[in-house]
Tab-separated table of C-alpha atoms in Angstrom:
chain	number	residue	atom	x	y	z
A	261	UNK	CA	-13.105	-12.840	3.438
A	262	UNK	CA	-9.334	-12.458	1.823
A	263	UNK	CA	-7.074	-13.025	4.095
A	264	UNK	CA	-2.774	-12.644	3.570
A	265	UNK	CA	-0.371	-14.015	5.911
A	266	UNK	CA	3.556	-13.384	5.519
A	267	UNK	CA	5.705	-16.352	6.913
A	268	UNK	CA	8.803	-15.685	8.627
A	269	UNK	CA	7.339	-12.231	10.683
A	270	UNK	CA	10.974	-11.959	10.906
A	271	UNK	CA	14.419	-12.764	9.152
A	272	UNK	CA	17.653	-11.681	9.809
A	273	UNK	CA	20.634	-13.833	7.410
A	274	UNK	CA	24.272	-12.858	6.588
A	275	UNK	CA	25.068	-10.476	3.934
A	276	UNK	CA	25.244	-12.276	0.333
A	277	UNK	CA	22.554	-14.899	0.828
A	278	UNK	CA	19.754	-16.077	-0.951
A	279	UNK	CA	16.569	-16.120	0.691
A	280	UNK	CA	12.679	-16.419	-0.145
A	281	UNK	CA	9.509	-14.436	1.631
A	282	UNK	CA	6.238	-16.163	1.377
A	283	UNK	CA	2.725	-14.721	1.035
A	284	UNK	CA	-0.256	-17.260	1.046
A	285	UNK	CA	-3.761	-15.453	0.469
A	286	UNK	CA	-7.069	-17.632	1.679
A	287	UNK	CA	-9.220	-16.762	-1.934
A	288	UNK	CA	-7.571	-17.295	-5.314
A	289	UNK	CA	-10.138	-14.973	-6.934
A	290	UNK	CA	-7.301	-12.095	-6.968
A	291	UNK	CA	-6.338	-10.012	-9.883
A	292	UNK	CA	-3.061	-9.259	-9.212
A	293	UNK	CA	-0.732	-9.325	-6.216
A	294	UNK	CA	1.945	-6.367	-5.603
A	295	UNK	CA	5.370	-6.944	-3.139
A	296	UNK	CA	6.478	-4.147	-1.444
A	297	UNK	CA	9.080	-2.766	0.943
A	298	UNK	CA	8.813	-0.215	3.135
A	299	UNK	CA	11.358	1.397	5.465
A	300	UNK	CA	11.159	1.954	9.028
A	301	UNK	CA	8.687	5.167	9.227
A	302	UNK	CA	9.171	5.884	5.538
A	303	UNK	CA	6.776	4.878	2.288
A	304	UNK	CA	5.940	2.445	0.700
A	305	UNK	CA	8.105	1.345	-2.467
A	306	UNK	CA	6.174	-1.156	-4.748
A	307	UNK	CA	8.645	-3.556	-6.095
A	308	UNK	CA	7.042	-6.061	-8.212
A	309	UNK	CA	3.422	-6.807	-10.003
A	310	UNK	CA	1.885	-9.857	-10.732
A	311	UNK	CA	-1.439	-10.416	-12.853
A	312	UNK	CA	-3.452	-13.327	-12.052
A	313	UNK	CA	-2.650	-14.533	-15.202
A	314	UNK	CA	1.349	-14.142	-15.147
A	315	UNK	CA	3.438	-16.945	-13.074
A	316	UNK	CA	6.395	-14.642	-12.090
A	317	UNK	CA	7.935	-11.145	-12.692
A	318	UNK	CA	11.454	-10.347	-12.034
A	319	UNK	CA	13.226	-6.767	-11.652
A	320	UNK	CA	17.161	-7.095	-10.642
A	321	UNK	CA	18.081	-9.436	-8.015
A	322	UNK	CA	14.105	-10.310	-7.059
A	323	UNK	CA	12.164	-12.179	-8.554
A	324	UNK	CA	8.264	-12.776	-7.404
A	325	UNK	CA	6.135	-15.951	-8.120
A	326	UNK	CA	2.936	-16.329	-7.837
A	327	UNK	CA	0.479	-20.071	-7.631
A	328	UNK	CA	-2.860	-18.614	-7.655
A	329	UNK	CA	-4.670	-22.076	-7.181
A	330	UNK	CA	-2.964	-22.298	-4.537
A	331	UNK	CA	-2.793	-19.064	-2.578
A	332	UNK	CA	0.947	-18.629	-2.748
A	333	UNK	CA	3.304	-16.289	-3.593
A	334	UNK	CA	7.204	-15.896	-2.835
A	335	UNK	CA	9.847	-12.975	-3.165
A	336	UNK	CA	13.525	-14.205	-3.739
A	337	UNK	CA	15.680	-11.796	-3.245
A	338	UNK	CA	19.332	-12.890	-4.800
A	339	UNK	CA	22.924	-12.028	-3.045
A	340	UNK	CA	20.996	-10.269	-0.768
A	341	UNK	CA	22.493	-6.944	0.774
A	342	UNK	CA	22.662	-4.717	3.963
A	343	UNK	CA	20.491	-2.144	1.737
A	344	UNK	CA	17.663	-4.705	1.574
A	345	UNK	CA	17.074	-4.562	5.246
A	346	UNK	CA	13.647	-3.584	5.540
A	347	UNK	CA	10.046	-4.866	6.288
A	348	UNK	CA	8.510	-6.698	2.743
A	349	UNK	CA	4.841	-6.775	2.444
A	350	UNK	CA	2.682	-8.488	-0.007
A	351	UNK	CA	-0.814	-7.321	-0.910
A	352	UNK	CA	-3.427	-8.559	-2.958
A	353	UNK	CA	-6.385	-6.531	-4.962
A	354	UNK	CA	-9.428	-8.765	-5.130
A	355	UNK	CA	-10.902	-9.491	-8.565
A	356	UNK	CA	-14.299	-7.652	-7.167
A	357	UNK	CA	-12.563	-4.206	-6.218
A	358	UNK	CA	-9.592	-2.182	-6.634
A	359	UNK	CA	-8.278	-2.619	-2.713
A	360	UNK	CA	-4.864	-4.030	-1.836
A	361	UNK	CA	-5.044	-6.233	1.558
A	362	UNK	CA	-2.107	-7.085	3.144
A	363	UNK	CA	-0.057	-8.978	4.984
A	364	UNK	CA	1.586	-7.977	8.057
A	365	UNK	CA	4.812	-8.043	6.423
A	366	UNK	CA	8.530	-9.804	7.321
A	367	UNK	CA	11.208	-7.846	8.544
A	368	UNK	CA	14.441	-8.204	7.092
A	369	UNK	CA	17.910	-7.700	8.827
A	370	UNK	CA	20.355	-8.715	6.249
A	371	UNK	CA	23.891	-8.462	8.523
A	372	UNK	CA	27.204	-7.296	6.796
B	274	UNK	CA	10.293	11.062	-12.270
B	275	UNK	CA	6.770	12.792	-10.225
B	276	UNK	CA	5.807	10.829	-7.432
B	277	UNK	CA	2.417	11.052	-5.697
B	278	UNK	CA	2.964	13.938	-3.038
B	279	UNK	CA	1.415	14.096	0.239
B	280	UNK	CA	0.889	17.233	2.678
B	281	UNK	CA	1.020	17.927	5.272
B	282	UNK	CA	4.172	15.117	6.341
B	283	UNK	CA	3.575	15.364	9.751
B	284	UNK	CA	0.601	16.357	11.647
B	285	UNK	CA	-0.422	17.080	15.449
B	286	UNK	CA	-4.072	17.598	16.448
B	287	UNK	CA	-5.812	17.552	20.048
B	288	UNK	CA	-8.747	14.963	20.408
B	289	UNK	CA	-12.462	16.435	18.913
B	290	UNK	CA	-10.226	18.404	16.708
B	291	UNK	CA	-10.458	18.201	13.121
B	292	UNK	CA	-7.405	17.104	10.276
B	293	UNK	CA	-7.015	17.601	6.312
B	294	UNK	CA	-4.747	14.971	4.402
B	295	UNK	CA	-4.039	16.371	1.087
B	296	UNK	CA	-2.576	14.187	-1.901
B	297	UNK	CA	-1.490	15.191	-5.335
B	298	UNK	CA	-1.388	12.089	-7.508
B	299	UNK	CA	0.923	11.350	-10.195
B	300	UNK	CA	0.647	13.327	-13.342
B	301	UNK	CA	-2.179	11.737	-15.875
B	302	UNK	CA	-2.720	8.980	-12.929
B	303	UNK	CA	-7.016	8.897	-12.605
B	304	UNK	CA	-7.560	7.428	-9.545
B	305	UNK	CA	-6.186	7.806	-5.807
B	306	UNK	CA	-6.260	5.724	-2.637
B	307	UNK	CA	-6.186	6.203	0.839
B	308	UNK	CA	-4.507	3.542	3.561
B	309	UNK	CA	-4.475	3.858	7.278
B	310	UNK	CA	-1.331	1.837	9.269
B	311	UNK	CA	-1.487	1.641	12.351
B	312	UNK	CA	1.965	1.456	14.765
B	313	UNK	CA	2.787	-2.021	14.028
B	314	UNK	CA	0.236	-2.646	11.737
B	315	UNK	CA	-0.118	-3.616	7.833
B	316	UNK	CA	-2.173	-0.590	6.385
B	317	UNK	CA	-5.731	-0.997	6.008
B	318	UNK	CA	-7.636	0.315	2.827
B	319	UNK	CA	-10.108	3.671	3.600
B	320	UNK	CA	-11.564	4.706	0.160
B	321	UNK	CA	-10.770	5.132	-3.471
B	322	UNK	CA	-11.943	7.434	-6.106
B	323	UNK	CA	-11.421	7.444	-9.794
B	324	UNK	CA	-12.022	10.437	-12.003
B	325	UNK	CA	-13.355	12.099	-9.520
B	326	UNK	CA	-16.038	9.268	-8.193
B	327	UNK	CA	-15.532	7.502	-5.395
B	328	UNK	CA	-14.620	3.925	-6.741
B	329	UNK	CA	-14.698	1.739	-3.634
B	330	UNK	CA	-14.908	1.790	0.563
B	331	UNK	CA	-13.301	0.206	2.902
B	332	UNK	CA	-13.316	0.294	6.779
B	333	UNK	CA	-13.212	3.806	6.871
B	334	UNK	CA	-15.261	5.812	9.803
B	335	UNK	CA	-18.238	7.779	9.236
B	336	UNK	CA	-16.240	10.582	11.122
B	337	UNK	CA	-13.599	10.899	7.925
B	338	UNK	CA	-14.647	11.840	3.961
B	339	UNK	CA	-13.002	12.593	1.577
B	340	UNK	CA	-13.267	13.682	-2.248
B	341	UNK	CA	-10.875	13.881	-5.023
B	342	UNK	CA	-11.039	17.026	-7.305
B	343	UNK	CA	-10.926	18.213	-10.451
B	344	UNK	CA	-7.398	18.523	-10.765
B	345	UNK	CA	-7.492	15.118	-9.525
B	346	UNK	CA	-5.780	16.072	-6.002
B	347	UNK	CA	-7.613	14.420	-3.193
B	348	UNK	CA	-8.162	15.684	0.479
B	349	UNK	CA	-9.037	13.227	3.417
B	350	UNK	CA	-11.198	15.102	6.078
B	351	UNK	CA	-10.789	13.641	9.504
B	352	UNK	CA	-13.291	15.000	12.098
B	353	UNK	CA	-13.406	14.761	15.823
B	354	UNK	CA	-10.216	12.745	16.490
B	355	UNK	CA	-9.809	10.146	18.699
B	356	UNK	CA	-6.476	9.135	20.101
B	357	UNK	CA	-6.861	5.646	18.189
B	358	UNK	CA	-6.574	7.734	14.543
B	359	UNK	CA	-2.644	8.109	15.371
B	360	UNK	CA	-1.665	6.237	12.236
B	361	UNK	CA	0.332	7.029	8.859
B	362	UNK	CA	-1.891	7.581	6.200
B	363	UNK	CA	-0.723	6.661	2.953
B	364	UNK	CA	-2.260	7.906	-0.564
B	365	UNK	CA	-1.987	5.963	-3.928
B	366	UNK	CA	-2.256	7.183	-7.341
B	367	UNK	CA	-2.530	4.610	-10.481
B	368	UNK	CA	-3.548	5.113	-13.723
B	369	UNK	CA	-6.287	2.590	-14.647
B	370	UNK	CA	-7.315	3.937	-17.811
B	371	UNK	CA	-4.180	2.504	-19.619
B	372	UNK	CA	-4.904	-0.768	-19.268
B	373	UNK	CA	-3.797	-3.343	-17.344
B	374	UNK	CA	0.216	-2.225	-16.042
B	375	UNK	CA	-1.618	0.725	-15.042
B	376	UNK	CA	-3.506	-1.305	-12.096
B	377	UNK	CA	0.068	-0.645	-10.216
B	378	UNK	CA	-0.205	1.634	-6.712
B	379	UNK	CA	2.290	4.152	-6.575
B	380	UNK	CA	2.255	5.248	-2.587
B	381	UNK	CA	3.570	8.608	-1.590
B	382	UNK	CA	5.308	8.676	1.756
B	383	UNK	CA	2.639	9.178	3.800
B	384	UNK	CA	1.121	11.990	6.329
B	385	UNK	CA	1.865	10.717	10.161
B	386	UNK	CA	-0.909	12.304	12.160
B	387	UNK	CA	-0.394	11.909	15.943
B	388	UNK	CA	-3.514	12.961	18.085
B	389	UNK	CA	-3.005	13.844	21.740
């Protein structure tokens, strides 16, 4: 059974810094893996897309990885701002169905 | 640009009662998705349909169905509620039929239900 787990559950850093959220998924038979954010009671905002077969995708100041043999993917998020506080969550859709299972996501506080 | 729509936005029922979740997909999108997230939870994956056939299943309860129409809109009927059915329910919309970029979810923001 797929299973995602997001590592920090939690991250609060200064305004301006780089950081990196990690996803690690227990079967590498995925075809794709999706990052998104989501706002305290609000939607959810897909940010990036990665096909099995693609190593990383970037849009603006993120950019996503992904190491399918291993089960790993990370979002780094460049000169991070106060606007990027939110909780990040990584899902993958299976190669057998057209699911998403998450993770349980890692908050972001990004201080001014 | 259209975004997947969801009514109603906020919903309160009494327990036994019974809830409709509707969803109106993107334009030309073919197949729509329904999540359940808990409070403090990552949102787990009910059901999916695509043109109009129900695609896949996932942990949803034999108490809810749902069915996607010919317009492509898609309801989610939720019978006798139990207080544990408090959740956000999200809806997806993608467009598979284009190929691979068209595997991407596009959530709309969700119908919080709250049963008392």
């Amino acid at each position: 059974k797929q299973e995602v787990t997001q590592i920090p559950a939690a991250l609060s850093v200064p305004e301006g810094e780089n950081l990196v959220l990690n996803c690690s998924f227990t079967d590498s038979a995925i075809y794709n893996l999706q990052w998104f954010r989501q706002d305290p009671g609000k939607g959810l905002t897909s940010l990036l897309l990665i096909q099995s077969s693609q190593r990383e995708q970037t849009s603006g100041r993120l950019n996503a990885s992904l190491d399918k043999s291993s089960g790993r993917s990370t979002l780094y998020i460049a000169a991070s701002q106060p606007g990027d506080s939110a909780t990040y969550l990584c899902a993958v859709r299976p190669d057998s169905n057209y699911q998403l299972i998450w993770g349980a996501g890692t908050k972001l506080i990004i201080k001014p | 640009a259209a975004g997947v729509i969801q009514s109603p936005r906020h919903l309160i029922k009494e327990k036994r009662e019974t809830a409709t979740l509707k969803c109106y997909p993107i334009p030309r999108h073919d197949t729509v998705y329904w999540y359940q997230q808990g409070p403090g939870q990552d949102p787990q994956f009910l059901i999916s349909f695509y043109e109009k056939m129900q695609s896949d299943k996932g942990s949803i309860p034999d108490r809810f169905s749902a069915q996607q129409f010919s317009d492509y809109h898609s309801e989610l009927n939720m019978s006798s509620l139990e207080l544990g059915d408090s959740a956000l329910y999200f809806c997806a919309s993608s467009f598979l039929a284009s190929g691979v970029r068209g595997d991407t979810q596009y959530f709309g923001p969700g119908t919080r239900l709250t049963v008392l």
